[in-house]
Amino acid sequence: MPETANRTFFHEHGYLVVENCVPPDSLGAMQVRFREWVEVSRGHEAPWGTTVNGKPRFDLENGHCPAAPALRRVNAPVEISDCYFRVMSDGRIPEILADLIGPDVRFHHSKINSKLPGSATHVKWHQDFSFTPHSNDDVVTALVFLDDVTSDNGPLKVLPGSHRGPIHPLWHAGTFTGAVTDRVAGDCERRAVTCTGPAGSVCFMHTRLLHGSGPNLSPAPRTLFICVYSADDAVPLSPNPMPSRFEGLTVRGRPRGRVRSVPFDMDLPELPGTASFFDQQAGHG
């Protein structure tokens, strides 16, 4: 497989932002659907809905109320919306993934993370691999920008090249915190790169890349449709934190029936007991 500029950049830095990756009609349909879910959230005081593992499908930020809705998470939206399923399974995202980690690529899980205006939600520094370990690290998170992502509305921050470094523990003093130590986080903040771009852009992020994000300090929303994919020969080593009936779906190439292992060691994650890992990072299990 010949090297491409995208693949060279991705494997050197651990991330890649591609603008105009989602067609305008698909982007518009996803935006409308999410706004509908926000309107529905006005009628709820607590997380609601049910996913295949019995967890709530819709998760709310503390302070949510009808006048100021704060829907922060939709789990497995591909199960309940055709437009989200199509973007996950077809088009440029699987095509780019086939170039980065292919040719055979399968789907692992999906979610929507939203920071509505005034939202206090922030994501502490961590690596996704520590939540979803596989037999090898050809695992990529694709973050679809449903809104324009600016420097003020809680953009993703990454530490370039950190995917080639150690797997940092997320267990501290016997508790799974979902975050790296304050020392590591401080180093990440000092050297971080911010990933911004117009709606319809996609950030492809290596599973071992250190990343986080701050709260939304702007009057504009910042909503991401997040899909995790793996190479066909990367076999999960821990239960899926957000399983769906589409887990393992081949989106490019074909299943080969093989497993490839690479050497590493790490502590297994603790599955969230609530609708999302936000509560783990906040210290609520």
PDB file of N, CA, C and O in Angstrom, residues 77 134 169 198:
ATOM      1  N   PRO A  77     -25.912   6.664  18.606  1.00  0.00           N
ATOM      2  CA  PRO A  77     -26.925   7.285  17.751  1.00  0.00           C
ATOM      3  C   PRO A  77     -27.150   6.542  16.440  1.00  0.00           C
ATOM      4  O   PRO A  77     -28.214   6.678  15.827  1.00  0.00           O
ATOM      5  N   HIS A 134      -7.234  -3.081  22.565  1.00  0.00           N
ATOM      6  CA  HIS A 134      -7.329  -4.104  21.528  1.00  0.00           C
ATOM      7  C   HIS A 134      -5.999  -4.841  21.451  1.00  0.00           C
ATOM      8  O   HIS A 134      -5.006  -4.438  22.064  1.00  0.00           O
ATOM      9  N   PRO A 169      -1.422   5.320  32.956  1.00  0.00           N
ATOM     10  CA  PRO A 169      -2.474   4.724  33.789  1.00  0.00           C
ATOM     11  C   PRO A 169      -3.595   5.716  34.090  1.00  0.00           C
ATOM     12  O   PRO A 169      -3.354   6.918  34.255  1.00  0.00           O
ATOM     13  N   PRO A 198     -14.316  24.059  10.327  1.00  0.00           N
ATOM     14  CA  PRO A 198     -15.739  24.272  10.063  1.00  0.00           C
ATOM     15  C   PRO A 198     -16.543  22.982  10.218  1.00  0.00           C
ATOM     16  O   PRO A 198     -15.998  21.877  10.161  1.00  0.00           O
TER      17      PRO A 198
END
